[in-house]
PDB file of C-alpha atoms in Angstrom:
ATOM      1  CA  UNK A   1      15.284 -16.792   0.256  1.00 96.00           C
ATOM      2  CA  UNK A   2      14.249 -16.640  -3.381  1.00 97.00           C
ATOM      3  CA  UNK A   3      11.289 -14.255  -3.216  1.00 98.00           C
ATOM      4  CA  UNK A   4       8.851 -13.625  -6.045  1.00 98.00           C
ATOM      5  CA  UNK A   5       7.427 -10.088  -5.936  1.00 97.00           C
ATOM      6  CA  UNK A   6       4.508  -8.808  -7.983  1.00 95.00           C
ATOM      7  CA  UNK A   7       4.235  -5.041  -8.347  1.00 93.00           C
ATOM      8  CA  UNK A   8       7.979  -4.734  -7.787  1.00 93.00           C
ATOM      9  CA  UNK A   9       8.283  -1.513  -9.804  1.00 90.00           C
ATOM     10  CA  UNK A  10       5.286   0.169  -8.153  1.00 91.00           C
ATOM     11  CA  UNK A  11       5.305   2.618  -5.271  1.00 93.00           C
ATOM     12  CA  UNK A  12       5.391   0.031  -2.467  1.00 95.00           C
ATOM     13  CA  UNK A  13       7.471  -2.416  -4.463  1.00 95.00           C
ATOM     14  CA  UNK A  14      10.147   0.201  -5.146  1.00 94.00           C
ATOM     15  CA  UNK A  15      10.819   0.209  -1.408  1.00 97.00           C
ATOM     16  CA  UNK A  16      10.229  -3.485  -0.698  1.00 97.00           C
ATOM     17  CA  UNK A  17      12.692  -4.780  -3.323  1.00 97.00           C
ATOM     18  CA  UNK A  18      15.790  -2.962  -1.980  1.00 97.00           C
ATOM     19  CA  UNK A  19      14.719  -3.827   1.575  1.00 98.00           C
ATOM     20  CA  UNK A  20      14.718  -7.514   0.641  1.00 98.00           C
ATOM     21  CA  UNK A  21      18.013  -7.290  -1.211  1.00 97.00           C
ATOM     22  CA  UNK A  22      19.733  -5.525   1.683  1.00 97.00           C
ATOM     23  CA  UNK A  23      18.672  -8.459   3.856  1.00 97.00           C
ATOM     24  CA  UNK A  24      20.354 -10.884   1.439  1.00 97.00           C
ATOM     25  CA  UNK A  25      17.287 -12.239  -0.354  1.00 98.00           C
ATOM     26  CA  UNK A  26      17.188 -12.990  -4.086  1.00 97.00           C
ATOM     27  CA  UNK A  27      14.287 -11.142  -5.723  1.00 97.00           C
ATOM     28  CA  UNK A  28      12.397 -12.360  -8.779  1.00 96.00           C
ATOM     29  CA  UNK A  29      10.060  -9.704 -10.169  1.00 94.00           C
ATOM     30  CA  UNK A  30       7.236  -9.668 -12.676  1.00 89.00           C
ATOM     31  CA  UNK A  31       7.487  -6.763 -15.145  1.00 88.00           C
ATOM     32  CA  UNK A  32       4.873  -5.847 -17.725  1.00 84.00           C
ATOM     33  CA  UNK A  33       6.806  -3.105 -19.554  1.00 87.00           C
ATOM     34  CA  UNK A  34      10.260  -2.731 -21.074  1.00 89.00           C
ATOM     35  CA  UNK A  35      10.964   0.263 -18.840  1.00 91.00           C
ATOM     36  CA  UNK A  36      10.098  -1.612 -15.642  1.00 89.00           C
ATOM     37  CA  UNK A  37      12.066  -4.676 -16.734  1.00 91.00           C
ATOM     38  CA  UNK A  38      15.144  -2.588 -17.510  1.00 92.00           C
ATOM     39  CA  UNK A  39      15.023  -0.658 -14.225  1.00 92.00           C
ATOM     40  CA  UNK A  40      14.608  -3.819 -12.161  1.00 93.00           C
ATOM     41  CA  UNK A  41      17.369  -5.662 -14.002  1.00 93.00           C
ATOM     42  CA  UNK A  42      19.733  -2.728 -13.494  1.00 92.00           C
ATOM     43  CA  UNK A  43      18.992  -2.954  -9.759  1.00 91.00           C
ATOM     44  CA  UNK A  44      20.102  -6.586  -9.702  1.00 93.00           C
ATOM     45  CA  UNK A  45      16.651  -8.159  -9.770  1.00 94.00           C
ATOM     46  CA  UNK A  46      15.857 -11.319 -11.740  1.00 96.00           C
ATOM     47  CA  UNK A  47      13.095 -10.239 -14.129  1.00 95.00           C
ATOM     48  CA  UNK A  48      10.277 -12.241 -15.679  1.00 92.00           C
ATOM     49  CA  UNK A  49       8.010 -10.552 -18.210  1.00 90.00           C
ATOM     50  CA  UNK A  50       4.296 -10.842 -17.602  1.00 86.00           C
ATOM     51  CA  UNK A  51       1.119  -9.267 -16.329  1.00 86.00           C
ATOM     52  CA  UNK A  52      -1.219  -9.783 -13.394  1.00 86.00           C
ATOM     53  CA  UNK A  53      -3.596 -11.506 -15.820  1.00 87.00           C
ATOM     54  CA  UNK A  54      -0.959 -14.132 -16.711  1.00 91.00           C
ATOM     55  CA  UNK A  55      -2.167 -16.616 -14.124  1.00 94.00           C
ATOM     56  CA  UNK A  56      -0.035 -19.492 -15.402  1.00 94.00           C
ATOM     57  CA  UNK A  57       3.093 -17.343 -15.136  1.00 94.00           C
ATOM     58  CA  UNK A  58       2.143 -16.257 -11.615  1.00 95.00           C
ATOM     59  CA  UNK A  59       1.674 -19.862 -10.547  1.00 96.00           C
ATOM     60  CA  UNK A  60       4.935 -21.005 -12.163  1.00 96.00           C
ATOM     61  CA  UNK A  61       6.993 -18.279 -10.487  1.00 96.00           C
ATOM     62  CA  UNK A  62       5.317 -18.873  -7.122  1.00 97.00           C
ATOM     63  CA  UNK A  63       5.978 -22.616  -7.324  1.00 97.00           C
ATOM     64  CA  UNK A  64       9.685 -22.023  -7.971  1.00 97.00           C
ATOM     65  CA  UNK A  65      10.111 -19.507  -5.135  1.00 97.00           C
ATOM     66  CA  UNK A  66      10.689 -19.754  -1.399  1.00 98.00           C
ATOM     67  CA  UNK A  67       7.977 -17.176  -0.834  1.00 97.00           C
ATOM     68  CA  UNK A  68       5.787 -14.579  -2.546  1.00 98.00           C
ATOM     69  CA  UNK A  69       4.994 -10.935  -1.828  1.00 98.00           C
ATOM     70  CA  UNK A  70       1.950  -9.856  -3.841  1.00 97.00           C
ATOM     71  CA  UNK A  71       1.800  -6.072  -4.251  1.00 95.00           C
ATOM     72  CA  UNK A  72       0.460  -5.632  -7.786  1.00 89.00           C
ATOM     73  CA  UNK A  73      -2.945  -3.955  -8.065  1.00 84.00           C
ATOM     74  CA  UNK A  74      -4.485  -2.080 -10.954  1.00 67.00           C
ATOM     75  CA  UNK A  75      -4.575   1.286  -9.197  1.00 59.00           C
ATOM     76  CA  UNK A  76      -5.032   3.091 -12.502  1.00 55.00           C
ATOM     77  CA  UNK A  77      -8.548   1.570 -12.650  1.00 50.00           C
ATOM     78  CA  UNK A  78      -9.661   3.093  -9.339  1.00 54.00           C
ATOM     79  CA  UNK A  79     -11.117   6.321 -10.756  1.00 58.00           C
ATOM     80  CA  UNK A  80     -14.542   4.694 -11.231  1.00 66.00           C
ATOM     81  CA  UNK A  81     -16.569   2.112  -9.270  1.00 70.00           C
ATOM     82  CA  UNK A  82     -16.584  -0.185 -12.304  1.00 76.00           C
ATOM     83  CA  UNK A  83     -12.823   0.042 -12.730  1.00 74.00           C
ATOM     84  CA  UNK A  84     -12.263  -0.576  -9.026  1.00 76.00           C
ATOM     85  CA  UNK A  85     -14.473  -3.691  -9.181  1.00 83.00           C
ATOM     86  CA  UNK A  86     -12.519  -5.012 -12.169  1.00 84.00           C
ATOM     87  CA  UNK A  87      -9.213  -4.425 -10.360  1.00 84.00           C
ATOM     88  CA  UNK A  88     -10.489  -6.327  -7.319  1.00 88.00           C
ATOM     89  CA  UNK A  89     -11.586  -9.234  -9.524  1.00 89.00           C
ATOM     90  CA  UNK A  90      -8.151  -9.413 -11.159  1.00 89.00           C
ATOM     91  CA  UNK A  91      -6.549  -9.347  -7.703  1.00 92.00           C
ATOM     92  CA  UNK A  92      -8.783 -12.205  -6.527  1.00 93.00           C
ATOM     93  CA  UNK A  93      -7.780 -14.378  -9.480  1.00 95.00           C
ATOM     94  CA  UNK A  94      -4.086 -13.656  -8.907  1.00 95.00           C
ATOM     95  CA  UNK A  95      -4.273 -14.545  -5.208  1.00 96.00           C
ATOM     96  CA  UNK A  96      -6.072 -17.786  -6.055  1.00 96.00           C
ATOM     97  CA  UNK A  97      -3.349 -18.732  -8.571  1.00 97.00           C
ATOM     98  CA  UNK A  98      -0.559 -17.940  -6.105  1.00 97.00           C
ATOM     99  CA  UNK A  99      -2.301 -19.807  -3.297  1.00 97.00           C
ATOM    100  CA  UNK A 100      -2.815 -22.938  -5.384  1.00 96.00           C
ATOM    101  CA  UNK A 101       0.858 -22.933  -6.368  1.00 97.00           C
ATOM    102  CA  UNK A 102       1.970 -22.744  -2.718  1.00 98.00           C
ATOM    103  CA  UNK A 103      -0.668 -25.048  -1.240  1.00 97.00           C
ATOM    104  CA  UNK A 104       0.742 -27.617   1.174  1.00 97.00           C
ATOM    105  CA  UNK A 105       4.277 -26.216   0.998  1.00 97.00           C
ATOM    106  CA  UNK A 106       4.376 -24.201   4.228  1.00 97.00           C
ATOM    107  CA  UNK A 107       5.984 -21.390   2.226  1.00 98.00           C
ATOM    108  CA  UNK A 108       4.937 -17.766   2.813  1.00 98.00           C
ATOM    109  CA  UNK A 109       2.532 -15.627   0.802  1.00 98.00           C
ATOM    110  CA  UNK A 110       2.262 -11.995   1.912  1.00 98.00           C
ATOM    111  CA  UNK A 111      -0.249  -9.642   0.321  1.00 97.00           C
ATOM    112  CA  UNK A 112      -1.092  -5.963   0.700  1.00 95.00           C
ATOM    113  CA  UNK A 113      -4.528  -4.843   1.818  1.00 93.00           C
ATOM    114  CA  UNK A 114      -5.968  -1.860   3.690  1.00 92.00           C
ATOM    115  CA  UNK A 115      -6.686  -1.043   7.319  1.00 94.00           C
ATOM    116  CA  UNK A 116     -10.435  -1.164   8.010  1.00 92.00           C
ATOM    117  CA  UNK A 117     -12.684   1.656   9.180  1.00 91.00           C
ATOM    118  CA  UNK A 118     -14.421   0.719  12.429  1.00 91.00           C
ATOM    119  CA  UNK A 119     -17.087   3.299  13.384  1.00 87.00           C
ATOM    120  CA  UNK A 120     -16.211   5.061  16.627  1.00 89.00           C
ATOM    121  CA  UNK A 121     -13.085   2.986  17.246  1.00 94.00           C
ATOM    122  CA  UNK A 122      -9.413   2.714  16.403  1.00 97.00           C
ATOM    123  CA  UNK A 123      -9.121  -0.314  14.101  1.00 96.00           C
ATOM    124  CA  UNK A 124      -6.827  -3.099  15.285  1.00 97.00           C
ATOM    125  CA  UNK A 125      -5.457  -6.222  13.649  1.00 97.00           C
ATOM    126  CA  UNK A 126      -8.323  -8.194  15.222  1.00 95.00           C
ATOM    127  CA  UNK A 127     -11.055  -6.161  13.534  1.00 93.00           C
ATOM    128  CA  UNK A 128     -12.841  -7.661  10.559  1.00 86.00           C
ATOM    129  CA  UNK A 129     -12.627  -5.787   7.260  1.00 78.00           C
ATOM    130  CA  UNK A 130     -15.643  -4.131   5.674  1.00 70.00           C
ATOM    131  CA  UNK A 131     -18.346  -6.428   4.288  1.00 64.00           C
ATOM    132  CA  UNK A 132     -20.029  -3.637   2.313  1.00 65.00           C
ATOM    133  CA  UNK A 133     -18.967  -0.560   0.365  1.00 64.00           C
ATOM    134  CA  UNK A 134     -16.351   0.016  -2.348  1.00 62.00           C
ATOM    135  CA  UNK A 135     -13.523  -1.692  -0.433  1.00 69.00           C
ATOM    136  CA  UNK A 136     -15.482  -4.821   0.494  1.00 79.00           C
ATOM    137  CA  UNK A 137     -14.159  -6.831  -2.431  1.00 81.00           C
ATOM    138  CA  UNK A 138     -10.543  -6.145  -1.613  1.00 82.00           C
ATOM    139  CA  UNK A 139     -11.220  -6.992   2.027  1.00 86.00           C
ATOM    140  CA  UNK A 140     -12.704 -10.315   0.885  1.00 90.00           C
ATOM    141  CA  UNK A 141      -9.481 -11.030  -1.022  1.00 92.00           C
ATOM    142  CA  UNK A 142      -7.504 -10.453   2.163  1.00 93.00           C
ATOM    143  CA  UNK A 143      -9.806 -12.792   4.087  1.00 93.00           C
ATOM    144  CA  UNK A 144      -9.292 -15.464   1.432  1.00 94.00           C
ATOM    145  CA  UNK A 145      -5.528 -15.033   1.786  1.00 96.00           C
ATOM    146  CA  UNK A 146      -5.680 -15.544   5.553  1.00 96.00           C
ATOM    147  CA  UNK A 147      -7.754 -18.697   4.957  1.00 96.00           C
ATOM    148  CA  UNK A 148      -4.902 -20.173   2.902  1.00 97.00           C
ATOM    149  CA  UNK A 149      -3.253 -20.907   6.254  1.00 97.00           C
ATOM    150  CA  UNK A 150      -5.676 -23.843   6.465  1.00 97.00           C
ATOM    151  CA  UNK A 151      -4.287 -25.172   3.177  1.00 97.00           C
ATOM    152  CA  UNK A 152      -0.640 -25.318   4.169  1.00 98.00           C
ATOM    153  CA  UNK A 153       0.412 -21.809   3.125  1.00 98.00           C
ATOM    154  CA  UNK A 154       2.157 -19.492   5.604  1.00 98.00           C
ATOM    155  CA  UNK A 155      -0.098 -16.672   4.495  1.00 98.00           C
ATOM    156  CA  UNK A 156      -0.238 -13.200   5.995  1.00 98.00           C
ATOM    157  CA  UNK A 157      -1.791  -9.848   5.167  1.00 97.00           C
ATOM    158  CA  UNK A 158      -0.110  -6.472   5.631  1.00 98.00           C
ATOM    159  CA  UNK A 159      -2.844  -3.874   5.941  1.00 97.00           C
ATOM    160  CA  UNK A 160      -1.678  -0.505   4.694  1.00 96.00           C
ATOM    161  CA  UNK A 161      -3.188   2.785   5.862  1.00 96.00           C
ATOM    162  CA  UNK A 162      -4.750   5.413   3.580  1.00 92.00           C
ATOM    163  CA  UNK A 163      -1.435   7.225   3.080  1.00 95.00           C
ATOM    164  CA  UNK A 164       1.812   5.403   2.389  1.00 97.00           C
ATOM    165  CA  UNK A 165       3.963   8.478   1.988  1.00 97.00           C
ATOM    166  CA  UNK A 166       7.533   9.417   1.150  1.00 97.00           C
ATOM    167  CA  UNK A 167       9.730  10.985  -1.505  1.00 95.00           C
ATOM    168  CA  UNK A 168       8.656   9.691  -4.907  1.00 92.00           C
ATOM    169  CA  UNK A 169       4.938   9.314  -4.079  1.00 93.00           C
ATOM    170  CA  UNK A 170       3.423  10.662  -7.304  1.00 90.00           C
ATOM    171  CA  UNK A 171       0.020   8.978  -7.480  1.00 87.00           C
ATOM    172  CA  UNK A 172      -1.211   8.479  -3.904  1.00 90.00           C
ATOM    173  CA  UNK A 173      -3.967  10.356  -2.122  1.00 93.00           C
ATOM    174  CA  UNK A 174      -1.692  13.162  -0.878  1.00 96.00           C
ATOM    175  CA  UNK A 175      -0.581  14.097  -4.425  1.00 95.00           C
ATOM    176  CA  UNK A 176      -4.242  14.027  -5.474  1.00 95.00           C
ATOM    177  CA  UNK A 177      -5.163  16.399  -2.643  1.00 96.00           C
ATOM    178  CA  UNK A 178      -2.336  18.720  -3.695  1.00 97.00           C
ATOM    179  CA  UNK A 179      -3.340  18.598  -7.368  1.00 96.00           C
ATOM    180  CA  UNK A 180      -6.960  19.356  -6.467  1.00 96.00           C
ATOM    181  CA  UNK A 181      -5.876  22.291  -4.303  1.00 97.00           C
ATOM    182  CA  UNK A 182      -3.808  23.712  -7.154  1.00 96.00           C
ATOM    183  CA  UNK A 183      -6.654  23.293  -9.620  1.00 96.00           C
ATOM    184  CA  UNK A 184      -9.389  24.751  -7.412  1.00 96.00           C
ATOM    185  CA  UNK A 185      -7.513  27.348  -5.355  1.00 97.00           C
ATOM    186  CA  UNK A 186      -8.582  25.851  -2.028  1.00 97.00           C
ATOM    187  CA  UNK A 187      -6.941  23.200   0.145  1.00 98.00           C
ATOM    188  CA  UNK A 188     -10.045  21.225   0.992  1.00 97.00           C
ATOM    189  CA  UNK A 189     -11.205  18.845   3.666  1.00 97.00           C
ATOM    190  CA  UNK A 190     -14.605  17.170   3.963  1.00 96.00           C
ATOM    191  CA  UNK A 191     -17.047  18.099   6.715  1.00 95.00           C
ATOM    192  CA  UNK A 192     -15.359  19.604   9.756  1.00 96.00           C
ATOM    193  CA  UNK A 193     -12.077  17.882   8.936  1.00 96.00           C
ATOM    194  CA  UNK A 194     -12.085  15.761  12.082  1.00 97.00           C
ATOM    195  CA  UNK A 195     -11.990  12.489  10.141  1.00 96.00           C
ATOM    196  CA  UNK A 196      -8.677  10.786  10.896  1.00 97.00           C
ATOM    197  CA  UNK A 197      -6.358   9.022   8.472  1.00 95.00           C
ATOM    198  CA  UNK A 198      -3.778   6.438   9.483  1.00 97.00           C
ATOM    199  CA  UNK A 199      -0.466   6.758   7.634  1.00 98.00           C
ATOM    200  CA  UNK A 200       2.976   5.181   7.315  1.00 98.00           C
ATOM    201  CA  UNK A 201       6.234   6.062   5.611  1.00 98.00           C
ATOM    202  CA  UNK A 202       6.954   3.780   2.653  1.00 98.00           C
ATOM    203  CA  UNK A 203      10.332   2.703   4.094  1.00 98.00           C
ATOM    204  CA  UNK A 204       8.705   1.585   7.348  1.00 98.00           C
ATOM    205  CA  UNK A 205       6.052  -0.303   5.362  1.00 98.00           C
ATOM    206  CA  UNK A 206       8.731  -2.035   3.284  1.00 98.00           C
ATOM    207  CA  UNK A 207      10.489  -3.213   6.427  1.00 98.00           C
ATOM    208  CA  UNK A 208       7.264  -4.801   7.671  1.00 98.00           C
ATOM    209  CA  UNK A 209       6.767  -6.698   4.406  1.00 98.00           C
ATOM    210  CA  UNK A 210      10.292  -8.072   4.761  1.00 98.00           C
ATOM    211  CA  UNK A 211       9.694  -9.077   8.381  1.00 98.00           C
ATOM    212  CA  UNK A 212       6.377 -10.695   7.417  1.00 98.00           C
ATOM    213  CA  UNK A 213       7.817 -12.945   4.736  1.00 98.00           C
ATOM    214  CA  UNK A 214      10.669 -13.921   7.028  1.00 98.00           C
ATOM    215  CA  UNK A 215       8.786 -14.567  10.258  1.00 97.00           C
ATOM    216  CA  UNK A 216       5.021 -13.904  10.273  1.00 98.00           C
ATOM    217  CA  UNK A 217       3.015 -16.927  11.449  1.00 98.00           C
ATOM    218  CA  UNK A 218       0.411 -18.484   9.173  1.00 98.00           C
ATOM    219  CA  UNK A 219      -2.820 -16.492   9.092  1.00 97.00           C
ATOM    220  CA  UNK A 220      -1.305 -13.316  10.563  1.00 98.00           C
ATOM    221  CA  UNK A 221      -2.959  -9.942   9.988  1.00 98.00           C
ATOM    222  CA  UNK A 222      -0.494  -7.072  10.349  1.00 98.00           C
ATOM    223  CA  UNK A 223      -0.949  -3.297  10.458  1.00 98.00           C
ATOM    224  CA  UNK A 224       1.712  -1.062   8.902  1.00 98.00           C
ATOM    225  CA  UNK A 225       0.627   1.997  10.860  1.00 98.00           C
ATOM    226  CA  UNK A 226       2.947   4.854  11.783  1.00 97.00           C
ATOM    227  CA  UNK A 227       0.473   7.673  12.479  1.00 98.00           C
ATOM    228  CA  UNK A 228      -2.650   6.214  14.060  1.00 97.00           C
ATOM    229  CA  UNK A 229      -4.918   9.007  12.883  1.00 97.00           C
ATOM    230  CA  UNK A 230      -4.099  12.401  11.357  1.00 98.00           C
ATOM    231  CA  UNK A 231      -7.139  14.741  11.156  1.00 98.00           C
ATOM    232  CA  UNK A 232      -7.800  15.541   7.514  1.00 97.00           C
ATOM    233  CA  UNK A 233      -8.036  19.268   8.263  1.00 98.00           C
ATOM    234  CA  UNK A 234      -4.410  19.114   9.497  1.00 98.00           C
ATOM    235  CA  UNK A 235      -3.412  17.535   6.190  1.00 98.00           C
ATOM    236  CA  UNK A 236      -5.290  20.256   4.295  1.00 98.00           C
ATOM    237  CA  UNK A 237      -3.708  22.960   6.460  1.00 98.00           C
ATOM    238  CA  UNK A 238      -0.193  21.632   5.816  1.00 98.00           C
ATOM    239  CA  UNK A 239      -0.869  21.549   2.081  1.00 98.00           C
ATOM    240  CA  UNK A 240      -2.380  25.045   2.225  1.00 97.00           C
ATOM    241  CA  UNK A 241       0.680  26.455   3.974  1.00 97.00           C
ATOM    242  CA  UNK A 242       2.970  25.129   1.233  1.00 96.00           C
ATOM    243  CA  UNK A 243       0.715  26.437  -1.567  1.00 97.00           C
ATOM    244  CA  UNK A 244      -0.282  29.672   0.168  1.00 97.00           C
ATOM    245  CA  UNK A 245      -3.937  28.656  -0.011  1.00 97.00           C
ATOM    246  CA  UNK A 246      -6.685  28.686   2.585  1.00 96.00           C
ATOM    247  CA  UNK A 247      -7.802  25.357   4.033  1.00 97.00           C
ATOM    248  CA  UNK A 248     -11.600  25.109   3.933  1.00 97.00           C
ATOM    249  CA  UNK A 249     -14.453  22.579   3.994  1.00 97.00           C
ATOM    250  CA  UNK A 250     -15.628  21.196   0.646  1.00 97.00           C
ATOM    251  CA  UNK A 251     -18.169  18.516  -0.376  1.00 96.00           C
ATOM    252  CA  UNK A 252     -16.888  14.991  -1.100  1.00 94.00           C
ATOM    253  CA  UNK A 253     -17.571  15.519  -4.805  1.00 95.00           C
ATOM    254  CA  UNK A 254     -14.809  18.140  -4.809  1.00 95.00           C
ATOM    255  CA  UNK A 255     -12.255  15.303  -4.875  1.00 94.00           C
ATOM    256  CA  UNK A 256     -14.043  12.732  -7.046  1.00 89.00           C
ATOM    257  CA  UNK A 257     -14.140   8.948  -6.591  1.00 82.00           C
ATOM    258  CA  UNK A 258     -12.964   7.416  -4.309  1.00 83.00           C
ATOM    259  CA  UNK A 259     -10.995  10.140  -2.512  1.00 91.00           C
ATOM    260  CA  UNK A 260     -13.970  12.253  -1.447  1.00 92.00           C
ATOM    261  CA  UNK A 261     -15.674   9.334   0.285  1.00 90.00           C
ATOM    262  CA  UNK A 262     -12.441   8.251   1.953  1.00 91.00           C
ATOM    263  CA  UNK A 263     -11.747  11.757   3.262  1.00 94.00           C
ATOM    264  CA  UNK A 264     -15.230  11.847   4.799  1.00 94.00           C
ATOM    265  CA  UNK A 265     -14.662   8.621   6.757  1.00 93.00           C
ATOM    266  CA  UNK A 266     -13.074   8.541  10.209  1.00 95.00           C
ATOM    267  CA  UNK A 267     -10.741   5.541  10.123  1.00 95.00           C
ATOM    268  CA  UNK A 268      -7.884   5.618  12.657  1.00 97.00           C
ATOM    269  CA  UNK A 269      -5.894   2.417  13.113  1.00 97.00           C
ATOM    270  CA  UNK A 270      -3.335   0.922  15.472  1.00 97.00           C
ATOM    271  CA  UNK A 271      -0.343  -1.321  14.823  1.00 97.00           C
ATOM    272  CA  UNK A 272       0.292  -2.254  18.460  1.00 97.00           C
ATOM    273  CA  UNK A 273      -0.381  -5.967  17.978  1.00 98.00           C
ATOM    274  CA  UNK A 274       1.989  -6.056  14.993  1.00 98.00           C
ATOM    275  CA  UNK A 275       4.725  -4.493  17.107  1.00 97.00           C
ATOM    276  CA  UNK A 276       4.125  -7.065  19.824  1.00 97.00           C
ATOM    277  CA  UNK A 277       4.167  -9.962  17.357  1.00 98.00           C
ATOM    278  CA  UNK A 278       7.144  -9.039  15.155  1.00 98.00           C
ATOM    279  CA  UNK A 279       8.925  -6.192  16.948  1.00 97.00           C
ATOM    280  CA  UNK A 280       8.242  -3.792  14.049  1.00 98.00           C
ATOM    281  CA  UNK A 281       8.456  -0.123  15.021  1.00 96.00           C
ATOM    282  CA  UNK A 282       8.092   2.794  12.566  1.00 97.00           C
ATOM    283  CA  UNK A 283      11.046   5.193  12.643  1.00 97.00           C
ATOM    284  CA  UNK A 284      10.633   7.444   9.591  1.00 97.00           C
ATOM    285  CA  UNK A 285       8.898  10.810   9.196  1.00 97.00           C
ATOM    286  CA  UNK A 286       5.230  11.124  10.104  1.00 97.00           C
ATOM    287  CA  UNK A 287       2.694  12.281   7.510  1.00 98.00           C
ATOM    288  CA  UNK A 288       2.503  15.977   8.439  1.00 98.00           C
ATOM    289  CA  UNK A 289       6.305  16.210   8.759  1.00 97.00           C
ATOM    290  CA  UNK A 290       6.658  14.588   5.363  1.00 97.00           C
ATOM    291  CA  UNK A 291       4.201  16.993   3.729  1.00 97.00           C
ATOM    292  CA  UNK A 292       5.990  19.938   5.324  1.00 96.00           C
ATOM    293  CA  UNK A 293       9.405  18.662   4.154  1.00 96.00           C
ATOM    294  CA  UNK A 294       8.497  19.947   0.688  1.00 95.00           C
ATOM    295  CA  UNK A 295       9.186  17.067  -1.714  1.00 95.00           C
ATOM    296  CA  UNK A 296       5.494  16.639  -2.551  1.00 96.00           C
ATOM    297  CA  UNK A 297       5.520  20.124  -4.084  1.00 95.00           C
ATOM    298  CA  UNK A 298       8.676  19.697  -6.170  1.00 88.00           C
ATOM    299  CA  UNK A 299       7.579  16.879  -8.508  1.00 57.00           C
ATOM    300  CA  UNK A 300       6.392  17.682 -11.999  1.00 40.00           C
ATOM    301  CA  UNK A 301       4.295  15.792 -14.495  1.00 37.00           C
ATOM    302  CA  UNK A 302       6.260  12.920 -15.986  1.00 36.00           C
ATOM    303  CA  UNK A 303       8.765  12.757 -13.144  1.00 40.00           C
ATOM    304  CA  UNK A 304       9.939   9.302 -12.179  1.00 38.00           C
ATOM    305  CA  UNK A 305       9.601   8.270  -8.544  1.00 37.00           C
ATOM    306  CA  UNK A 306      12.782   8.673  -6.541  1.00 38.00           C
ATOM    307  CA  UNK A 307      14.123   5.618  -4.770  1.00 37.00           C
ATOM    308  CA  UNK A 308      13.102   5.811  -1.107  1.00 36.00           C
ATOM    309  CA  UNK A 309      15.992   5.891   1.358  1.00 35.00           C
ATOM    310  CA  UNK A 310      16.310   5.741   5.087  1.00 34.00           C
ATOM    311  CA  UNK A 311      17.020   8.914   6.972  1.00 30.00           C
TER     312      UNK A 311
END
């Protein structure tokens, strides 16, 4: 397949692209910088210059592809509610452009979203995403993607957990927890630390994106969940052991937006239905094992992400 990938040089994309190429697919990637374009071209990817805001370019590349994986998201805007809202709006416009280009073709569109938090329950693929709160807009974008199945698009959504971890993760929530611990001298968790985070290794997540674009039925909602729910105090304790710091409770404000609020929310999730539907099974390191492996504590400012590899 000729597969158009947005966000190909990002954290998830850096694992998805080689996964697709190993399976024999031809990857076309959108690159907004010279550095990203050069790195992708050197990896054997067909590169088109452009940005998420270039809706005409998005539509053109989608129309000339056999399928699209949409991973691009303006994560750098997530440090404030206003920035997060703007990133969600840009994502909505991109999904609309991609969907219109694929309408009536039966070709696949796979996007990334997040697993929902369901109070008192383990979230499954059948659970509806949040209709209120900071993540509601992104959940609405995922719902709109699923609805494209009614317009002749083989659309599917891969919901990612709070931590997509692995060697080369420089900007996710785990690195932010580590940076905050170093800055404050305490490895913090919110409340009593019983709130649970789902997690997945980036290589396992990449494999699910590849399986989704190859075989997911129209309108499918998939969960890329390896660890169903890791208590946040266990994450803080693992970080504390590596930094020789005590793990202790802190207020949500200790971490800033949006991490403090996320750490305070119990949000375990299951991927059992995804396994049943596609046969996907995670096989890489779990979150605590990955933290304890040490790579999160070896990166320095300005380091480039390492290419994820299978064990």
